[in-house]
Amino acid sequence: MRSTVTSGWTLLSRAVSHSVSRRYSLLPEKKITLEKFEFPSATHTIAGVTRDLDNYLDNQDAKIILNGHMNRKPKKISKLGFAELRDGSGDGQVVQLMMSPETTDEKYLELLKTSKPEDSVAVIGYAREKQTKGNDFESKEKQWELVVEKYQVLNPSTLEASRLDYLKHTNPEDIPPHLRYLQLRTPFYQKTLRTRSKVAQLVRNTLIDDHEFVEIETPLLFKSTPEGAREFLVPTRTPERFYALPQSPQQYKQILMSSGFTKYFQIARCFRDEDLRADRQPEFTQIDLEMSFINNKDQICRVVEDIVNRIWNEIGGLKMYTLNDNGEMEQVSKNDKLRFSQLSYIDALTNYGIDKPDLRYQLKFHDLSKHFEPMNHSAEFPIVEACILRGAFDPTIKKPKIPKALSDHDSYTRRAAVVIPITNDYEAKNWFKGLLKKEWFKFKLQTSHNETELLKELDLKPGDIIALATRAEFPYENPTPLGRFRQLAIQNYPTKWLTPIRRRAGGDKHEISTDYDPSKVFIGTWVVDFPLFSPVEINDLTEEFPQYSATALESTHHPFTMAKTEDYDYLESNPKKVHGEHYDLVINGVEVGGGSRRIHDFNLQQYVFENILGITNYDALFGHLLKALSMGCPPHAGLALGFDRLCAMLVGSSSIRDVIAFPKNQKGVDPVIGSPSDVPDSSLSLYYIKKDKENN
Amino acid sequence: MRSTVTSGWTLLSRAVSHSVSRRYSLLPEKKITLEKFEFPSATHTIAGVTRDLDNYLDNQDAKIILNGHMNRKPKKISKLGFAELRDGSGDGQVVQLMMSPETTDEKYLELLKTSKPEDSVAVIGYAREKQTKGNDFESKEKQWELVVEKYQVLNPSTLEASRLDYLKHTNPEDIPPHLRYLQLRTPFYQKTLRTRSKVAQLVRNTLIDDHEFVEIETPLLFKSTPEGAREFLVPTRTPERFYALPQSPQQYKQILMSSGFTKYFQIARCFRDEDLRADRQPEFTQIDLEMSFINNKDQICRVVEDIVNRIWNEIGGLKMYTLNDNGEMEQVSKNDKLRFSQLSYIDALTNYGIDKPDLRYQLKFHDLSKHFEPMNHSAEFPIVEACILRGAFDPTIKKPKIPKALSDHDSYTRRAAVVIPITNDYEAKNWFKGLLKKEWFKFKLQTSHNETELLKELDLKPGDIIALATRAEFPYENPTPLGRFRQLAIQNYPTKWLTPIRRRAGGDKHEISTDYDPSKVFIGTWVVDFPLFSPVEINDLTEEFPQYSATALESTHHPFTMAKTEDYDYLESNPKKVHGEHYDLVINGVEVGGGSRRIHDFNLQQYVFENILGITNYDALFGHLLKALSMGCPPHAGLALGFDRLCAMLVGSSSIRDVIAFPKNQKGVDPVIGSPSDVPDSSLSLYYIKKDKENN
């Protein structure tokens, strides 16, 4: 009876129970306590009655029992009692509770005086039409209230909950995080977690029913790869033996491809021990999939597009767009197959300065290298490029406000873009002269400079902002300084420079519009043709320009990605020129997924480990994978989607914390339960470890 | 591009890439390598063609492309080539590949000579009727073979796989565990993991669609409860701060009940660091559910019965039985609601000597305390009980074989049962005299002993076996010695003493039968009325009788379980007499699930922690839970089902390893990837720990 599914409480209590004979608390009063366990179960939900209101309205025989929480502090107004009940239906729906001496026994009106917000209660009564103010019945749906005959408090709440009641109705996000449960009771959070559950179910049913995938759980007690400083370790009760928590099921899923499963997926928990800035969590969830006997990445992409299309349509009720050949956005109708456009890495970096551009915004870059030359590091970073924010401000205002973040060095990883507001006609024509004077240590004129051409090309007008920055011919900086500028511009002007939407306007006619709310519009693209390897960065972020090792390469994504076949020879002659069979899915500037065709050839994988990445101990680290490949492992490819991020997008939140029931804070602390916590030395010694005080 | 869903390979390769300039392996030959990535994708599956065979048979225009593995060593017989292809359809279906000079280019017949079992291949051809031996066409379904026009090896396998080919076809369970992927390719393992996936989907859809549950993921980086020696610790990069991996989502799910979610579930990974005997795994999966505003355990039981009924019918196609009032088993028909019978803890222990009895077997115990009295510990263990195996052996054989395990002390936790075979009529009448003589130090006659009555009651005959043992009036030993004897008897005589099945035999008639295969029959029951607390055992297993602390109590299941209301007063006066609102689901002698109504009253929970269990530091350990209860947490109850065990039962396996893709072995080692492994001291110091060499 203490076996498989019950917990180890036996040991817990055994260990402490000997030491005690104090008796502090008293057994709570029997009647009061047991009443909390004996109550009428709900016969209805608020949403259910509302849906079917005509059946219940003013029908005193149709007894309704509701269970839920008091949504506000109950009030007595003259002889009448008013309260509000919230239950779990409809993401936390609310109904007014009405008590009068005619309908409700005096003792319940008395009880109401001591009832508090967030008490949990059971209520019996019947539905009555609620008189709304103004009596404009025709324009409104019927409202109802519950005339209370009896009610019972199943568990009272505390004064602390009462004090937070105002916050609950105004800014639930500000409820102290250690009281997450109070926050989760409010409609927004009820909706986010319920939506997450629906998305997971839809993904599973789509993959299993429509695409014949098999969900397979892979171990979370994985193997440590000693160099990976991003993994959590798990000591064992064998000396010098540790598990590690996986960053993804990557290796196990490849081994599954060698195990005869042709279509695998898993909604998998993953772990990463890294700094938690930028809305990351030490544990997160991904939709992980892999298919064998794949000869083309499109087979993976089609599955993912199907998933995304169904989620957006069926759960979000949101609009997904793709980019047409004219650079306009077109909505994907519900019955169309969703096919995302493709964008190469170099085009993304050249036009938008980042490999995950937000395509809701036009803002493409101008290459000004013909006109300007960098003063510093011009050999490695020869390109001078510009981004123009047209009509960013009103030039007739004397001191127009230009967002500081655009030019603030702290907004950038290394060097900032040079930002020049064009305040008048003179500046529109002479801005670059000022630039060369003021920033003479950054830029100089090219010999091929042509002023007329430059002015014509850029066509600047008062009210515009132009930003300039340098980059490498083939940039590994990602974002580039100008790419970062573009992100900052979008953040600061969220409704400007929108990519036009092309819509049908009856018959064969179309209309083009940029008048839309970008938060309701989603546009995705595949980013492809990444460099398979990147040179290792060898200086730190205090220096303006990154410096790269001349010899050492690292995998741009991971070492299991296949090279594009046309670049095969470069694997030997010039690995930096090899493109990978990798594909990222980017929606609204967020990388929501990434995948690749994998190397299934044992010899080629070994060559990549050893000769290109210089992993000398590849056998200790990846010997198991090489062995699995060697046993007739079929060709395969796969992808992982960030499940938390997808869900956050769907509920219109910018933070994955909103779609995780109990997120960790930026220090990795769960404020509800207070983890992580200290552990006595005696527990550690069971695992053959001790605290490293010297390092402490 | 290195963000959310890609892994930390950057750091990995960076750390090692500087040290190397050796170049060992050569880039494998371009043409041979790239051909492995360029091949025709399957247009069909073997199962698909078989299903729709008439459309394909002898239709040379209906080109069929199959992808899969060579199932055996290909053969050439005179000018013909034969091979077998296996693909992922139908749990690993197989088709014969046929090549002849008339249909197949010579080069493919040449290639066949070098092809090996487990090579992965792509094959193009058409279907032809296969001539089966004996030509008894009428009695058999049509068979087909693929006439090969072209084929291509996508990845060759190794000689090791060839050497294991015989084992693959005969005893795949004996394939070395580090080659799990070869094992998983065989039909049994394909089936188990595919079944597991279907079960998970069915459970989710049943809970979400039919019962309006919400699936919510709870953290796996949980808090350490220092006394719980069964948990895995996870050091963090903050000194003296550790997470722990959860043994179950118990506390989080109770907090979710205080968060406004009325019906929660999760198919959750759980962790337990304990000895791995008895087919346990350090990580396992449970179907975890909880409901709020519950006033009766039946609300939980009904949901679970619905899940079990659907799994058994829709996936297993298996027969689930319940016990009727006559002690017969009756099959639950597909459209009936499944309602398991209930069995109280004390009845289970009295009749079967265990709280998870296998009800497929009759074998109930006889209380012989009227006739016999124990010689040892007769105050605490006064009951003498017997179990009779009628017709266990053929008494006409001179030396009948009585299974040694029945009486072997090593089969028992503490004292063994006394086992007496009745070999002839004399013994049938005088066995107890021999017993008293031989085991005089164990049993003596009661003053109330009545020989005639005893003989009549037991009615022993030659060929029977009688076993006797002692137990406490209210047993905490579980199984009791006789309960253990019953388990051993079932293991050794799996088809004897079966509980009769009552079946309809047309019209109103019924037939009763014990002629059935017990491995195809499932019977479940709820076990209820457990003691809420058990006295702490204070001696070790070397002593024959357990000894209990006079004062210290532990929770029989866990400290959050509510007492039965009728026992409330005993919480103060005599906690050992309190029954818990706990319920276990037992199927065929296996506890597949357990749950309870919980304490939602803050004061009562505190009283249990402090006054009954003597947990002095309850605030540090469970303060977060008490706080969540105090904020109007509604009444709630829940349950967890052992998902691995359920799946193993469904595929007819006795080991959960068969339904886990990559199980750990008895030493906690994953033989495929070689985890756990050593970690350099430098990695440990990042987590402010070091190896405890003294303890090593």
PDB file of N, CA, C and O in Angstrom, chain A residues 444-471:
ATOM      1  N   LYS A 444      34.302  57.445 -42.815  1.00  0.00           N
ATOM      2  CA  LYS A 444      34.849  58.416 -43.771  1.00  0.00           C
ATOM      3  C   LYS A 444      34.204  58.164 -45.118  1.00  0.00           C
ATOM      4  O   LYS A 444      33.547  57.124 -45.329  1.00  0.00           O
ATOM      5  N   LEU A 445      34.393  59.126 -46.051  1.00  0.00           N
ATOM      6  CA  LEU A 445      33.784  58.976 -47.376  1.00  0.00           C
ATOM      7  C   LEU A 445      34.536  57.935 -48.182  1.00  0.00           C
ATOM      8  O   LEU A 445      35.762  57.807 -48.083  1.00  0.00           O
ATOM      9  N   GLN A 446      33.790  57.184 -48.961  1.00  0.00           N
ATOM     10  CA  GLN A 446      34.400  56.279 -49.914  1.00  0.00           C
ATOM     11  C   GLN A 446      34.880  57.071 -51.111  1.00  0.00           C
ATOM     12  O   GLN A 446      34.328  58.134 -51.426  1.00  0.00           O
ATOM     13  N   THR A 447      35.836  56.549 -51.806  1.00  0.00           N
ATOM     14  CA  THR A 447      36.265  57.199 -53.047  1.00  0.00           C
ATOM     15  C   THR A 447      35.114  57.179 -54.052  1.00  0.00           C
ATOM     16  O   THR A 447      34.970  58.083 -54.859  1.00  0.00           O
ATOM     17  N   SER A 448      34.281  56.162 -53.959  1.00  0.00           N
ATOM     18  CA  SER A 448      33.172  56.059 -54.918  1.00  0.00           C
ATOM     19  C   SER A 448      31.948  56.871 -54.492  1.00  0.00           C
ATOM     20  O   SER A 448      30.884  56.768 -55.099  1.00  0.00           O
ATOM     21  N   HIS A 449      32.094  57.674 -53.440  1.00  0.00           N
ATOM     22  CA  HIS A 449      30.967  58.454 -52.926  1.00  0.00           C
ATOM     23  C   HIS A 449      30.382  59.373 -53.991  1.00  0.00           C
ATOM     24  O   HIS A 449      31.106  60.009 -54.734  1.00  0.00           O
ATOM     25  N   ASN A 450      29.062  59.430 -54.057  1.00  0.00           N
ATOM     26  CA  ASN A 450      28.389  60.325 -54.990  1.00  0.00           C
ATOM     27  C   ASN A 450      27.203  60.946 -54.265  1.00  0.00           C
ATOM     28  O   ASN A 450      26.204  60.279 -53.992  1.00  0.00           O
ATOM     29  N   GLU A 451      27.337  62.245 -53.958  1.00  0.00           N
ATOM     30  CA  GLU A 451      26.363  62.911 -53.093  1.00  0.00           C
ATOM     31  C   GLU A 451      24.958  62.911 -53.677  1.00  0.00           C
ATOM     32  O   GLU A 451      23.981  62.598 -52.992  1.00  0.00           O
ATOM     33  N   THR A 452      24.847  63.211 -54.944  1.00  0.00           N
ATOM     34  CA  THR A 452      23.531  63.278 -55.594  1.00  0.00           C
ATOM     35  C   THR A 452      22.837  61.924 -55.516  1.00  0.00           C
ATOM     36  O   THR A 452      21.663  61.814 -55.150  1.00  0.00           O
ATOM     37  N   GLU A 453      23.606  60.930 -55.861  1.00  0.00           N
ATOM     38  CA  GLU A 453      23.058  59.575 -55.833  1.00  0.00           C
ATOM     39  C   GLU A 453      22.598  59.200 -54.431  1.00  0.00           C
ATOM     40  O   GLU A 453      21.512  58.650 -54.229  1.00  0.00           O
ATOM     41  N   LEU A 454      23.426  59.515 -53.461  1.00  0.00           N
ATOM     42  CA  LEU A 454      23.111  59.190 -52.065  1.00  0.00           C
ATOM     43  C   LEU A 454      21.815  59.867 -51.639  1.00  0.00           C
ATOM     44  O   LEU A 454      20.908  59.228 -51.078  1.00  0.00           O
ATOM     45  N   LEU A 455      21.708  61.158 -51.926  1.00  0.00           N
ATOM     46  CA  LEU A 455      20.524  61.903 -51.506  1.00  0.00           C
ATOM     47  C   LEU A 455      19.275  61.374 -52.198  1.00  0.00           C
ATOM     48  O   LEU A 455      18.213  61.251 -51.591  1.00  0.00           O
ATOM     49  N   LYS A 456      19.433  61.041 -53.466  1.00  0.00           N
ATOM     50  CA  LYS A 456      18.303  60.535 -54.228  1.00  0.00           C
ATOM     51  C   LYS A 456      17.859  59.173 -53.675  1.00  0.00           C
ATOM     52  O   LYS A 456      16.677  58.911 -53.486  1.00  0.00           O
ATOM     53  N   GLU A 457      18.838  58.360 -53.431  1.00  0.00           N
ATOM     54  CA  GLU A 457      18.523  56.997 -52.961  1.00  0.00           C
ATOM     55  C   GLU A 457      17.768  57.033 -51.626  1.00  0.00           C
ATOM     56  O   GLU A 457      16.812  56.307 -51.416  1.00  0.00           O
ATOM     57  N   LEU A 458      18.243  57.896 -50.747  1.00  0.00           N
ATOM     58  CA  LEU A 458      17.661  57.867 -49.390  1.00  0.00           C
ATOM     59  C   LEU A 458      16.414  58.734 -49.299  1.00  0.00           C
ATOM     60  O   LEU A 458      15.501  58.451 -48.525  1.00  0.00           O
ATOM     61  N   ASP A 459      16.384  59.839 -50.057  1.00  0.00           N
ATOM     62  CA  ASP A 459      15.197  60.702 -50.138  1.00  0.00           C
ATOM     63  C   ASP A 459      14.686  61.086 -48.745  1.00  0.00           C
ATOM     64  O   ASP A 459      13.505  60.904 -48.430  1.00  0.00           O
ATOM     65  N   LEU A 460      15.585  61.601 -47.935  1.00  0.00           N
ATOM     66  CA  LEU A 460      15.208  61.937 -46.562  1.00  0.00           C
ATOM     67  C   LEU A 460      14.409  63.234 -46.501  1.00  0.00           C
ATOM     68  O   LEU A 460      14.625  64.143 -47.292  1.00  0.00           O
ATOM     69  N   LYS A 461      13.501  63.269 -45.526  1.00  0.00           N
ATOM     70  CA  LYS A 461      12.676  64.464 -45.335  1.00  0.00           C
ATOM     71  C   LYS A 461      12.672  64.815 -43.851  1.00  0.00           C
ATOM     72  O   LYS A 461      12.935  63.951 -43.002  1.00  0.00           O
ATOM     73  N   PRO A 462      12.395  66.080 -43.542  1.00  0.00           N
ATOM     74  CA  PRO A 462      12.298  66.444 -42.126  1.00  0.00           C
ATOM     75  C   PRO A 462      11.289  65.531 -41.424  1.00  0.00           C
ATOM     76  O   PRO A 462      10.223  65.258 -41.974  1.00  0.00           O
ATOM     77  N   GLY A 463      11.633  65.083 -40.251  1.00  0.00           N
ATOM     78  CA  GLY A 463      10.780  64.141 -39.513  1.00  0.00           C
ATOM     79  C   GLY A 463      11.280  62.702 -39.590  1.00  0.00           C
ATOM     80  O   GLY A 463      10.839  61.848 -38.840  1.00  0.00           O
ATOM     81  N   ASP A 464      12.214  62.463 -40.519  1.00  0.00           N
ATOM     82  CA  ASP A 464      12.784  61.114 -40.619  1.00  0.00           C
ATOM     83  C   ASP A 464      13.917  60.932 -39.595  1.00  0.00           C
ATOM     84  O   ASP A 464      14.492  61.908 -39.112  1.00  0.00           O
ATOM     85  N   ILE A 465      14.199  59.681 -39.311  1.00  0.00           N
ATOM     86  CA  ILE A 465      15.412  59.348 -38.539  1.00  0.00           C
ATOM     87  C   ILE A 465      16.221  58.387 -39.382  1.00  0.00           C
ATOM     88  O   ILE A 465      15.669  57.445 -39.962  1.00  0.00           O
ATOM     89  N   ILE A 466      17.511  58.662 -39.495  1.00  0.00           N
ATOM     90  CA  ILE A 466      18.379  57.690 -40.169  1.00  0.00           C
ATOM     91  C   ILE A 466      19.393  57.153 -39.164  1.00  0.00           C
ATOM     92  O   ILE A 466      19.908  57.889 -38.317  1.00  0.00           O
ATOM     93  N   ALA A 467      19.589  55.850 -39.224  1.00  0.00           N
ATOM     94  CA  ALA A 467      20.568  55.226 -38.325  1.00  0.00           C
ATOM     95  C   ALA A 467      21.589  54.484 -39.168  1.00  0.00           C
ATOM     96  O   ALA A 467      21.238  53.875 -40.187  1.00  0.00           O
ATOM     97  N   LEU A 468      22.842  54.571 -38.778  1.00  0.00           N
ATOM     98  CA  LEU A 468      23.920  53.916 -39.519  1.00  0.00           C
ATOM     99  C   LEU A 468      24.719  53.004 -38.604  1.00  0.00           C
ATOM    100  O   LEU A 468      24.904  53.313 -37.415  1.00  0.00           O
ATOM    101  N   ALA A 469      25.216  51.915 -39.195  1.00  0.00           N
ATOM    102  CA  ALA A 469      26.103  51.047 -38.421  1.00  0.00           C
ATOM    103  C   ALA A 469      26.913  50.191 -39.372  1.00  0.00           C
ATOM    104  O   ALA A 469      26.633  50.138 -40.578  1.00  0.00           O
ATOM    105  N   THR A 470      27.886  49.532 -38.814  1.00  0.00           N
ATOM    106  CA  THR A 470      28.767  48.688 -39.631  1.00  0.00           C
ATOM    107  C   THR A 470      28.485  47.215 -39.341  1.00  0.00           C
ATOM    108  O   THR A 470      27.966  46.862 -38.282  1.00  0.00           O
ATOM    109  N   ARG A 471      28.851  46.402 -40.310  1.00  0.00           N
ATOM    110  CA  ARG A 471      28.763  44.954 -40.089  1.00  0.00           C
ATOM    111  C   ARG A 471      29.761  44.241 -40.972  1.00  0.00           C
ATOM    112  O   ARG A 471      30.334  44.830 -41.900  1.00  0.00           O
TER     113      ARG A 471
END
